[in-house]
PDB file of C-alpha atoms and ligand atoms in Angstrom:
ATOM      1  CA  MET A   1     -12.454  15.216  15.605  1.00 48.00           C
ATOM      2  CA  LEU A   2      -8.989  13.779  16.222  1.00 50.00           C
ATOM      3  CA  GLY A   3     -10.567  10.422  16.948  1.00 55.00           C
ATOM      4  CA  GLU A   4     -12.247  10.413  13.530  1.00 55.00           C
ATOM      5  CA  ARG A   5      -8.954  11.259  11.777  1.00 58.00           C
ATOM      6  CA  ALA A   6      -7.282   8.359  13.558  1.00 60.00           C
ATOM      7  CA  LEU A   7      -9.723   5.939  11.916  1.00 73.00           C
ATOM      8  CA  GLU A   8      -9.087   7.240   8.397  1.00 89.00           C
ATOM      9  CA  PRO A   9      -6.224   5.877   6.286  1.00 96.00           C
ATOM     10  CA  MET A  10      -3.015   7.899   6.589  1.00 97.00           C
ATOM     11  CA  ILE A  11      -2.292   7.105   2.930  1.00 98.00           C
ATOM     12  CA  GLN A  12      -5.072   6.508   0.433  1.00 98.00           C
ATOM     13  CA  ILE A  13      -4.047   5.748  -3.136  1.00 98.00           C
ATOM     14  CA  THR A  14      -7.059   5.201  -5.352  1.00 97.00           C
ATOM     15  CA  ASP A  15      -6.946   3.797  -8.885  1.00 97.00           C
ATOM     16  CA  LEU A  16      -3.693   5.590  -9.640  1.00 97.00           C
ATOM     17  CA  SER A  17      -2.255   5.325 -13.134  1.00 95.00           C
ATOM     18  CA  TYR A  18       0.789   7.170 -14.426  1.00 95.00           C
ATOM     19  CA  ALA A  19       2.612   7.300 -17.735  1.00 94.00           C
ATOM     20  CA  TYR A  20       5.968   9.083 -18.158  1.00 94.00           C
ATOM     21  CA  PRO A  21       6.138  11.780 -20.853  1.00 92.00           C
ATOM     22  CA  ASP A  22       7.699   9.250 -23.275  1.00 94.00           C
ATOM     23  CA  GLY A  23       4.508   7.200 -22.977  1.00 91.00           C
ATOM     24  CA  ARG A  24       5.948   4.466 -20.712  1.00 92.00           C
ATOM     25  CA  ARG A  25       3.116   3.331 -18.411  1.00 93.00           C
ATOM     26  CA  ALA A  26       4.613   2.905 -14.933  1.00 96.00           C
ATOM     27  CA  LEU A  27       1.438   2.611 -12.808  1.00 96.00           C
ATOM     28  CA  ASP A  28      -1.836   1.055 -13.859  1.00 95.00           C
ATOM     29  CA  GLY A  29      -4.834   1.297 -11.517  1.00 96.00           C
ATOM     30  CA  VAL A  30      -3.004   1.086  -8.183  1.00 97.00           C
ATOM     31  CA  SER A  31      -5.129   1.248  -5.016  1.00 98.00           C
ATOM     32  CA  VAL A  32      -3.555   0.954  -1.556  1.00 98.00           C
ATOM     33  CA  ALA A  33      -4.776   2.260   1.810  1.00 98.00           C
ATOM     34  CA  VAL A  34      -2.403   2.465   4.769  1.00 98.00           C
ATOM     35  CA  SER A  35      -3.623   3.000   8.345  1.00 97.00           C
ATOM     36  CA  PRO A  36      -1.953   5.370  10.816  1.00 97.00           C
ATOM     37  CA  GLY A  37       1.166   3.791  12.309  1.00 96.00           C
ATOM     38  CA  GLU A  38       1.316   0.887   9.838  1.00 97.00           C
ATOM     39  CA  LYS A  39       4.660  -0.155   8.341  1.00 97.00           C
ATOM     40  CA  VAL A  40       4.206  -1.457   4.821  1.00 98.00           C
ATOM     41  CA  ALA A  41       6.778  -2.855   2.379  1.00 97.00           C
ATOM     42  CA  ILE A  42       6.448  -2.301  -1.358  1.00 98.00           C
ATOM     43  CA  VAL A  43       8.294  -5.051  -3.203  1.00 97.00           C
ATOM     44  CA  GLY A  44       8.497  -6.132  -6.827  1.00 97.00           C
ATOM     45  CA  PRO A  45      10.934  -6.680  -9.665  1.00 95.00           C
ATOM     46  CA  ASN A  46      12.941  -3.868 -11.246  1.00 94.00           C
ATOM     47  CA  GLY A  47      10.683  -1.607 -13.269  1.00 95.00           C
ATOM     48  CA  ALA A  48       7.555  -2.646 -11.324  1.00 97.00           C
ATOM     49  CA  GLY A  49       6.720   0.988 -10.518  1.00 97.00           C
ATOM     50  CA  LYS A  50       7.860   1.165  -6.878  1.00 97.00           C
ATOM     51  CA  SER A  51       9.835   4.418  -7.180  1.00 95.00           C
ATOM     52  CA  THR A  52       7.151   5.970  -9.358  1.00 96.00           C
ATOM     53  CA  LEU A  53       4.591   5.181  -6.659  1.00 97.00           C
ATOM     54  CA  LEU A  54       6.760   6.693  -3.899  1.00 97.00           C
ATOM     55  CA  LEU A  55       7.269   9.873  -5.916  1.00 96.00           C
ATOM     56  CA  HIS A  56       3.485  10.375  -5.969  1.00 97.00           C
ATOM     57  CA  LEU A  57       3.358  10.436  -2.173  1.00 97.00           C
ATOM     58  CA  ASN A  58       5.222  13.720  -1.771  1.00 93.00           C
ATOM     59  CA  GLY A  59       3.908  15.309  -4.946  1.00 94.00           C
ATOM     60  CA  THR A  60       7.111  15.006  -7.037  1.00 94.00           C
ATOM     61  CA  LEU A  61       4.860  13.219  -9.533  1.00 95.00           C
ATOM     62  CA  ARG A  62       1.147  13.919  -9.557  1.00 90.00           C
ATOM     63  CA  ALA A  63      -1.888  11.939 -10.653  1.00 85.00           C
ATOM     64  CA  ASP A  64      -2.637  13.226 -14.155  1.00 77.00           C
ATOM     65  CA  GLY A  65      -6.383  12.960 -14.370  1.00 71.00           C
ATOM     66  CA  LYS A  66      -6.811   9.298 -13.524  1.00 80.00           C
ATOM     67  CA  GLY A  67      -6.568   8.348  -9.882  1.00 93.00           C
ATOM     68  CA  ARG A  68      -6.081  10.146  -6.627  1.00 96.00           C
ATOM     69  CA  VAL A  69      -3.530  10.228  -3.798  1.00 97.00           C
ATOM     70  CA  GLU A  70      -4.360  11.436  -0.286  1.00 97.00           C
ATOM     71  CA  VAL A  71      -1.856  11.711   2.557  1.00 97.00           C
ATOM     72  CA  ALA A  72      -2.775  12.622   6.136  1.00 95.00           C
ATOM     73  CA  GLY A  73      -6.159  13.808   4.905  1.00 94.00           C
ATOM     74  CA  LEU A  74      -4.741  16.034   2.136  1.00 95.00           C
ATOM     75  CA  GLU A  75      -5.217  15.344  -1.562  1.00 96.00           C
ATOM     76  CA  VAL A  76      -1.857  15.647  -3.349  1.00 96.00           C
ATOM     77  CA  THR A  77      -2.237  18.385  -5.959  1.00 94.00           C
ATOM     78  CA  ALA A  78      -0.109  21.249  -7.297  1.00 92.00           C
ATOM     79  CA  ARG A  79      -1.819  23.522  -4.753  1.00 94.00           C
ATOM     80  CA  THR A  80      -1.153  21.300  -1.710  1.00 95.00           C
ATOM     81  CA  VAL A  81       2.373  20.162  -2.534  1.00 93.00           C
ATOM     82  CA  ARG A  82       4.084  22.372   0.058  1.00 90.00           C
ATOM     83  CA  ALA A  83       1.806  21.160   2.869  1.00 92.00           C
ATOM     84  CA  VAL A  84       2.151  17.589   1.606  1.00 94.00           C
ATOM     85  CA  ARG A  85       5.953  17.759   1.838  1.00 91.00           C
ATOM     86  CA  ALA A  86       5.714  18.863   5.453  1.00 89.00           C
ATOM     87  CA  LYS A  87       3.693  15.719   6.200  1.00 94.00           C
ATOM     88  CA  VAL A  88       5.548  13.190   4.028  1.00 96.00           C
ATOM     89  CA  GLY A  89       9.278  12.670   4.514  1.00 94.00           C
ATOM     90  CA  LEU A  90      10.778  10.986   1.446  1.00 95.00           C
ATOM     91  CA  VAL A  91      14.191   9.408   2.011  1.00 95.00           C
ATOM     92  CA  PHE A  92      16.066   8.652  -1.210  1.00 93.00           C
ATOM     93  CA  GLN A  93      18.079   5.497  -1.810  1.00 91.00           C
ATOM     94  CA  ASP A  94      21.332   7.462  -2.097  1.00 93.00           C
ATOM     95  CA  PRO A  95      21.844   9.820   0.875  1.00 94.00           C
ATOM     96  CA  ASP A  96      24.100  11.946  -1.312  1.00 93.00           C
ATOM     97  CA  ASP A  97      20.952  12.992  -3.223  1.00 92.00           C
ATOM     98  CA  GLN A  98      19.610  14.366   0.070  1.00 91.00           C
ATOM     99  CA  LEU A  99      22.687  15.876   1.732  1.00 95.00           C
ATOM    100  CA  PHE A 100      24.213  18.926   0.109  1.00 92.00           C
ATOM    101  CA  SER A 101      25.375  21.237   2.907  1.00 94.00           C
ATOM    102  CA  THR A 102      28.831  21.578   4.420  1.00 93.00           C
ATOM    103  CA  THR A 103      27.745  20.463   7.895  1.00 97.00           C
ATOM    104  CA  VAL A 104      25.296  17.937   9.308  1.00 97.00           C
ATOM    105  CA  PHE A 105      23.592  20.774  11.228  1.00 97.00           C
ATOM    106  CA  GLU A 106      22.901  22.779   8.067  1.00 97.00           C
ATOM    107  CA  ASP A 107      21.524  19.753   6.251  1.00 97.00           C
ATOM    108  CA  VAL A 108      19.117  18.857   9.049  1.00 97.00           C
ATOM    109  CA  ALA A 109      18.168  22.519   9.656  1.00 97.00           C
ATOM    110  CA  PHE A 110      17.390  23.137   5.978  1.00 95.00           C
ATOM    111  CA  GLY A 111      13.773  21.843   6.052  1.00 92.00           C
ATOM    112  CA  PRO A 112      12.674  23.611   9.253  1.00 93.00           C
ATOM    113  CA  LEU A 113      14.278  26.869   8.034  1.00 92.00           C
ATOM    114  CA  HIS A 114      12.151  26.612   4.905  1.00 87.00           C
ATOM    115  CA  LEU A 115       9.070  26.101   7.079  1.00 84.00           C
ATOM    116  CA  ASP A 116       9.982  29.539   8.509  1.00 84.00           C
ATOM    117  CA  CYS A 117      10.539  28.094  11.989  1.00 87.00           C
ATOM    118  CA  PRO A 118      12.103  30.527  14.467  1.00 93.00           C
ATOM    119  CA  GLU A 119      15.800  29.927  15.195  1.00 93.00           C
ATOM    120  CA  ASP A 120      15.224  28.334  18.627  1.00 95.00           C
ATOM    121  CA  GLU A 121      12.760  25.886  17.168  1.00 95.00           C
ATOM    122  CA  VAL A 122      15.124  25.027  14.299  1.00 96.00           C
ATOM    123  CA  ARG A 123      17.836  24.185  16.840  1.00 96.00           C
ATOM    124  CA  GLU A 124      15.422  22.108  18.881  1.00 96.00           C
ATOM    125  CA  ARG A 125      14.182  20.210  15.805  1.00 95.00           C
ATOM    126  CA  VAL A 126      17.761  19.472  14.693  1.00 96.00           C
ATOM    127  CA  ARG A 127      18.608  18.265  18.188  1.00 96.00           C
ATOM    128  CA  ARG A 128      15.564  15.977  18.338  1.00 93.00           C
ATOM    129  CA  ALA A 129      16.039  14.595  14.815  1.00 94.00           C
ATOM    130  CA  LEU A 130      19.732  13.811  15.312  1.00 95.00           C
ATOM    131  CA  SER A 131      19.084  12.214  18.644  1.00 91.00           C
ATOM    132  CA  ALA A 132      16.247  10.088  17.136  1.00 89.00           C
ATOM    133  CA  VAL A 133      18.686   8.634  14.584  1.00 90.00           C
ATOM    134  CA  GLY A 134      21.484   8.193  17.133  1.00 90.00           C
ATOM    135  CA  MET A 135      23.661  10.933  15.619  1.00 94.00           C
ATOM    136  CA  ALA A 136      23.626  13.586  18.376  1.00 94.00           C
ATOM    137  CA  GLY A 137      27.034  15.241  18.610  1.00 95.00           C
ATOM    138  CA  HIS A 138      27.747  15.078  14.852  1.00 96.00           C
ATOM    139  CA  GLU A 139      26.281  18.549  14.101  1.00 97.00           C
ATOM    140  CA  GLY A 140      29.590  20.115  13.077  1.00 97.00           C
ATOM    141  CA  GLN A 141      30.807  17.247  10.873  1.00 96.00           C
ATOM    142  CA  MET A 142      30.885  17.280   7.097  1.00 96.00           C
ATOM    143  CA  PRO A 143      28.331  14.762   5.800  1.00 95.00           C
ATOM    144  CA  HIS A 144      30.775  13.422   3.203  1.00 92.00           C
ATOM    145  CA  HIS A 145      33.218  12.485   5.974  1.00 94.00           C
ATOM    146  CA  LEU A 146      30.664  10.080   7.475  1.00 95.00           C
ATOM    147  CA  SER A 147      30.147   6.406   6.606  1.00 93.00           C
ATOM    148  CA  LEU A 148      27.300   5.377   4.297  1.00 92.00           C
ATOM    149  CA  GLY A 149      25.307   4.072   7.285  1.00 91.00           C
ATOM    150  CA  GLU A 150      25.783   7.390   9.098  1.00 93.00           C
ATOM    151  CA  ARG A 151      24.859   9.405   5.982  1.00 95.00           C
ATOM    152  CA  LYS A 152      21.672   7.337   5.671  1.00 93.00           C
ATOM    153  CA  ARG A 153      20.847   8.218   9.288  1.00 93.00           C
ATOM    154  CA  ILE A 154      21.441  11.912   8.615  1.00 95.00           C
ATOM    155  CA  ALA A 155      19.247  11.701   5.497  1.00 95.00           C
ATOM    156  CA  ILE A 156      16.472  10.280   7.699  1.00 94.00           C
ATOM    157  CA  ALA A 157      17.103  13.079  10.236  1.00 94.00           C
ATOM    158  CA  THR A 158      16.628  15.711   7.495  1.00 96.00           C
ATOM    159  CA  VAL A 159      13.076  14.490   7.000  1.00 94.00           C
ATOM    160  CA  LEU A 160      12.385  13.869  10.725  1.00 93.00           C
ATOM    161  CA  ALA A 161      13.239  17.520  11.376  1.00 94.00           C
ATOM    162  CA  MET A 162      10.117  18.378   9.377  1.00 92.00           C
ATOM    163  CA  ASP A 163       8.015  16.432  11.926  1.00 90.00           C
ATOM    164  CA  PRO A 164       6.408  14.280   9.223  1.00 94.00           C
ATOM    165  CA  GLU A 165       3.410  12.041   9.841  1.00 96.00           C
ATOM    166  CA  ILE A 166       4.572   9.661   7.118  1.00 97.00           C
ATOM    167  CA  LEU A 167       8.019   8.265   6.294  1.00 97.00           C
ATOM    168  CA  VAL A 168       8.641   6.975   2.773  1.00 97.00           C
ATOM    169  CA  LEU A 169      11.942   5.211   2.139  1.00 96.00           C
ATOM    170  CA  ASP A 170      13.429   3.954  -1.124  1.00 95.00           C
ATOM    171  CA  GLU A 171      15.848   1.019  -0.613  1.00 92.00           C
ATOM    172  CA  PRO A 172      16.977   2.152   2.864  1.00 90.00           C
ATOM    173  CA  SER A 173      19.369  -0.761   3.425  1.00 91.00           C
ATOM    174  CA  SER A 174      21.169  -0.836   0.073  1.00 88.00           C
ATOM    175  CA  GLY A 175      24.947  -0.759   0.386  1.00 87.00           C
ATOM    176  CA  LEU A 176      24.985  -1.205   4.177  1.00 86.00           C
ATOM    177  CA  ASP A 177      27.117  -3.798   5.950  1.00 86.00           C
ATOM    178  CA  PRO A 178      25.184  -6.253   8.175  1.00 87.00           C
ATOM    179  CA  ARG A 179      25.715  -4.299  11.402  1.00 86.00           C
ATOM    180  CA  ALA A 180      24.692  -0.937   9.918  1.00 83.00           C
ATOM    181  CA  ARG A 181      21.714  -2.671   8.299  1.00 86.00           C
ATOM    182  CA  ARG A 182      20.552  -4.210  11.562  1.00 89.00           C
ATOM    183  CA  SER A 183      20.856  -0.938  13.412  1.00 87.00           C
ATOM    184  CA  LEU A 184      18.935   0.881  10.664  1.00 87.00           C
ATOM    185  CA  ILE A 185      16.127  -1.690  10.910  1.00 91.00           C
ATOM    186  CA  ALA A 186      16.027  -1.253  14.714  1.00 90.00           C
ATOM    187  CA  LEU A 187      15.899   2.519  14.257  1.00 88.00           C
ATOM    188  CA  LEU A 188      13.030   2.374  11.749  1.00 92.00           C
ATOM    189  CA  ARG A 189      11.131  -0.112  13.870  1.00 92.00           C
ATOM    190  CA  ASP A 190      11.068   2.384  16.728  1.00 89.00           C
ATOM    191  CA  MET A 191       9.775   5.253  14.598  1.00 90.00           C
ATOM    192  CA  PRO A 192       6.123   6.017  15.367  1.00 93.00           C
ATOM    193  CA  GLN A 193       5.395   7.351  11.864  1.00 95.00           C
ATOM    194  CA  THR A 194       3.320   5.538   9.258  1.00 97.00           C
ATOM    195  CA  THR A 195       6.071   4.043   7.100  1.00 97.00           C
ATOM    196  CA  LEU A 196       6.241   2.852   3.500  1.00 98.00           C
ATOM    197  CA  VAL A 197       9.436   1.133   2.353  1.00 97.00           C
ATOM    198  CA  ALA A 198      10.281   0.129  -1.223  1.00 97.00           C
ATOM    199  CA  THR A 199      12.985  -2.520  -1.162  1.00 96.00           C
ATOM    200  CA  HIS A 200      14.518  -5.704  -2.544  1.00 93.00           C
ATOM    201  CA  ASP A 201      15.814  -6.589   0.930  1.00 93.00           C
ATOM    202  CA  MET A 202      13.433  -9.316   2.085  1.00 93.00           C
ATOM    203  CA  ARG A 203      15.133  -9.633   5.471  1.00 91.00           C
ATOM    204  CA  LEU A 204      14.379  -5.972   6.091  1.00 93.00           C
ATOM    205  CA  VAL A 205      10.768  -6.548   5.024  1.00 95.00           C
ATOM    206  CA  TRP A 206      10.533  -9.547   7.331  1.00 93.00           C
ATOM    207  CA  ASP A 207      11.979  -7.702  10.315  1.00 92.00           C
ATOM    208  CA  LEU A 208      10.277  -4.341   9.840  1.00 94.00           C
ATOM    209  CA  CYS A 209       6.956  -4.576   8.022  1.00 96.00           C
ATOM    210  CA  PRO A 210       3.988  -6.698   9.120  1.00 96.00           C
ATOM    211  CA  ARG A 211       2.331  -5.963   5.746  1.00 97.00           C
ATOM    212  CA  THR A 212       3.659  -6.273   2.193  1.00 97.00           C
ATOM    213  CA  VAL A 213       2.356  -5.062  -1.161  1.00 98.00           C
ATOM    214  CA  ILE A 214       3.761  -6.771  -4.267  1.00 98.00           C
ATOM    215  CA  LEU A 215       3.828  -4.468  -7.268  1.00 98.00           C
ATOM    216  CA  ASP A 216       4.410  -5.889 -10.753  1.00 98.00           C
ATOM    217  CA  ARG A 217       4.044  -4.156 -14.130  1.00 97.00           C
ATOM    218  CA  GLY A 218       2.516  -1.148 -12.439  1.00 97.00           C
ATOM    219  CA  GLN A 219      -0.224  -3.136 -10.727  1.00 98.00           C
ATOM    220  CA  VAL A 220      -0.822  -4.458  -7.215  1.00 98.00           C
ATOM    221  CA  ALA A 221      -0.248  -8.198  -7.598  1.00 97.00           C
ATOM    222  CA  ALA A 222      -0.734  -9.030  -3.901  1.00 97.00           C
ATOM    223  CA  ASP A 223      -1.335  -7.187  -0.638  1.00 98.00           C
ATOM    224  CA  GLY A 224      -1.345  -8.968   2.705  1.00 97.00           C
ATOM    225  CA  PRO A 225       0.505 -10.072   5.826  1.00 96.00           C
ATOM    226  CA  THR A 226       4.267 -10.291   5.222  1.00 95.00           C
ATOM    227  CA  ILE A 227       4.376 -13.624   6.967  1.00 93.00           C
ATOM    228  CA  ASP A 228       2.027 -15.121   4.366  1.00 94.00           C
ATOM    229  CA  LEU A 229       3.316 -13.426   1.216  1.00 95.00           C
ATOM    230  CA  LEU A 230       7.043 -13.838   1.780  1.00 93.00           C
ATOM    231  CA  LEU A 231       6.704 -17.532   2.498  1.00 91.00           C
ATOM    232  CA  ASP A 232       4.488 -18.164  -0.514  1.00 93.00           C
ATOM    233  CA  GLU A 233       7.239 -19.334  -2.858  1.00 92.00           C
ATOM    234  CA  ALA A 234       5.006 -19.628  -5.919  1.00 94.00           C
ATOM    235  CA  THR A 235       3.771 -16.033  -5.596  1.00 95.00           C
ATOM    236  CA  MET A 236       7.236 -14.712  -4.833  1.00 95.00           C
ATOM    237  CA  GLU A 237       8.782 -16.490  -7.813  1.00 94.00           C
ATOM    238  CA  ARG A 238       6.002 -15.401 -10.137  1.00 95.00           C
ATOM    239  CA  HIS A 239       6.993 -11.809  -9.396  1.00 95.00           C
ATOM    240  CA  GLY A 240      10.741 -12.303  -9.599  1.00 94.00           C
ATOM    241  CA  LEU A 241      11.249 -12.311  -5.819  1.00 94.00           C
ATOM    242  CA  GLU A 242      12.935 -14.663  -3.377  1.00 88.00           C
ATOM    243  CA  THR A 243      11.655 -15.871  -0.035  1.00 86.00           C
ATOM    244  CA  PRO A 244      14.010 -14.685   2.719  1.00 82.00           C
ATOM    245  CA  ALA A 245      16.526 -17.235   3.966  1.00 74.00           C
ATOM    246  CA  VAL A 246      15.300 -16.595   7.503  1.00 61.00           C
ATOM    247  CA  SER A 247      12.082 -18.463   6.843  1.00 48.00           C
ATOM    248  CA  ALA A 248      13.522 -21.938   6.332  1.00 42.00           C
ATOM    249  CA  PRO A 249      15.209 -22.616   9.666  1.00 37.00           C
ATOM    250  CA  PHE A 250      12.882 -20.606  11.899  1.00 41.00           C
ATOM    251  CA  TYR A 251       9.489 -20.869  10.364  1.00 38.00           C
ATOM    252  CA  ASP A 252       7.080 -23.344  11.821  1.00 44.00           C
ATOM    253  CA  ARG A 253       3.392 -22.961  11.013  1.00 45.00           C
ATOM    254  CA  SER A 254       2.423 -24.711  14.235  1.00 47.00           C
ATOM    255  CA  ARG A 255       3.882 -21.862  16.268  1.00 44.00           C
ATOM    256  CA  PRO A 256       2.148 -18.503  16.697  1.00 43.00           C
ATOM    257  CA  ALA A 257       3.343 -15.847  14.253  1.00 44.00           C
ATOM    258  CA  GLN A 258       4.353 -13.644  17.175  1.00 41.00           C
ATOM    259  CA  ALA A 259       7.287 -15.939  17.894  1.00 37.00           C
ATOM    260  CA  LEU A 260       8.880 -15.277  14.527  1.00 42.00           C
ATOM    261  CA  SER A 261      10.297 -11.798  14.745  1.00 42.00           C
ATOM    262  CA  PRO A 262      10.382  -8.832  17.082  1.00 39.00           C
ATOM    263  CA  CYS A 263       8.479  -6.860  14.438  1.00 38.00           C
ATOM    264  CA  HIS A 264       5.528  -9.245  14.436  1.00 40.00           C
ATOM    265  CA  ARG A 265       5.698  -9.492  18.193  1.00 39.00           C
ATOM    266  CA  ARG A 266       5.372  -5.718  18.518  1.00 38.00           C
ATOM    267  CA  SER A 267       2.467  -5.460  16.127  1.00 38.00           C
ATOM    268  CA  GLY A 268       0.628  -8.434  17.603  1.00 31.00           C
TER     269      GLY A 268
HETATM  270  P1  LIG B   1      10.975   0.296  -9.802  1.00 79.57           P
HETATM  271  O1  LIG B   1      11.221   1.377  -8.794  1.00 79.57           O
HETATM  272  O2  LIG B   1      10.001  -0.732  -9.340  1.00 79.57           O
HETATM  273  O3  LIG B   1      12.233  -0.327 -10.344  1.00 79.57           O
HETATM  274  P2  LIG B   1      10.221   2.486 -11.534  1.00 79.57           P
HETATM  275  O4  LIG B   1       9.107   3.203 -10.877  1.00 79.57           O
HETATM  276  O5  LIG B   1      11.587   3.080 -11.459  1.00 79.57           O
HETATM  277  O6  LIG B   1      10.244   0.976 -11.058  1.00 79.57           O
HETATM  278  O7  LIG B   1       9.892   2.321 -13.083  1.00 79.57           O
HETATM  279  C1  LIG B   1       8.617   1.876 -13.567  1.00 79.57           C
HETATM  280  C2  LIG B   1       8.635   1.963 -15.090  1.00 79.57           C
HETATM  281  O8  LIG B   1       8.732   3.327 -15.463  1.00 79.57           O
HETATM  282  C3  LIG B   1       9.803   1.248 -15.744  1.00 79.57           C
HETATM  283  O9  LIG B   1       9.349   0.686 -16.950  1.00 79.57           O
HETATM  284  C4  LIG B   1      10.800   2.358 -15.987  1.00 79.57           C
HETATM  285  O10 LIG B   1      11.608   2.064 -17.109  1.00 79.57           O
HETATM  286  C5  LIG B   1       9.870   3.530 -16.280  1.00 79.57           C
HETATM  287  N1  LIG B   1      10.488   4.823 -15.909  1.00 79.57           N
HETATM  288  C6  LIG B   1      10.981   5.165 -14.695  1.00 79.57           C
HETATM  289  N2  LIG B   1      11.424   6.446 -14.706  1.00 79.57           N
HETATM  290  C7  LIG B   1      11.206   6.910 -15.953  1.00 79.57           C
HETATM  291  C8  LIG B   1      11.423   8.152 -16.608  1.00 79.57           C
HETATM  292  N3  LIG B   1      11.960   9.201 -15.945  1.00 79.57           N
HETATM  293  N4  LIG B   1      11.051   8.267 -17.899  1.00 79.57           N
HETATM  294  C9  LIG B   1      10.496   7.231 -18.558  1.00 79.57           C
HETATM  295  N5  LIG B   1      10.231   6.024 -18.018  1.00 79.57           N
HETATM  296  C10 LIG B   1      10.586   5.862 -16.722  1.00 79.57           C
END
């Protein structure tokens, strides 16, 4: 039974279209399937529909008639939204949209408390989540006294405390200095969860995600290995994107892809 589940996509988006109440069409026939454990980047110009797509994964927005979204074997509907949110951890671009308590502990404990976990388990989940993001020992601090990089880590811990099967992140590296950015990438690379990242940060895509989906005008314009898409200048330019600077000095088609980045090495 478990074996069969492992073969099924962890995320299955089928022919999803979505228009906002003002009539603006944000998604138009999007189909994407993501396997368990995959890390996939969603890239595209502003207004391409990336955030709208992410909001469908935890049921904040729902397919309105046309299309279907399934996560961890559950169809996302009004009826399943609570169960869906326990499986899909959505991390917003701005951690201040996610952190609202007076202490780090309360913020990270909030989700498990709402799952009606007993007190001991809440404490254990907070401990595990903070240690996973390298923030053990900060339980008593006020989130707004922490740096942006630390607040981003706590925001990730708030969703890890729910034990999600899927992590969905919107622009995780925005605003971070190079060191905080590198350590965030290393952290996300070690997470076992199926991960979807919407971002403009092509270095992050390169280092974290073996697969990339290009979204443009609400449609999937390309879907394939990051190493191919990001170095395809014509495709990148056509969709308002830039190839990452890393490619020029290090890329050499004659060498195996595994030599290019730790991320590709791990997945190979
Ligand atoms: P991206 O994340 O790729 O920048 P979005 O998903 O935010 O794209 O937006 C896709 C399209 O939907 C854009 O045309 C945007 O203007 C529109 N849009 C986004 N949010 C709303 C909203 N709340 N109401 C109306 N239109 C919206």
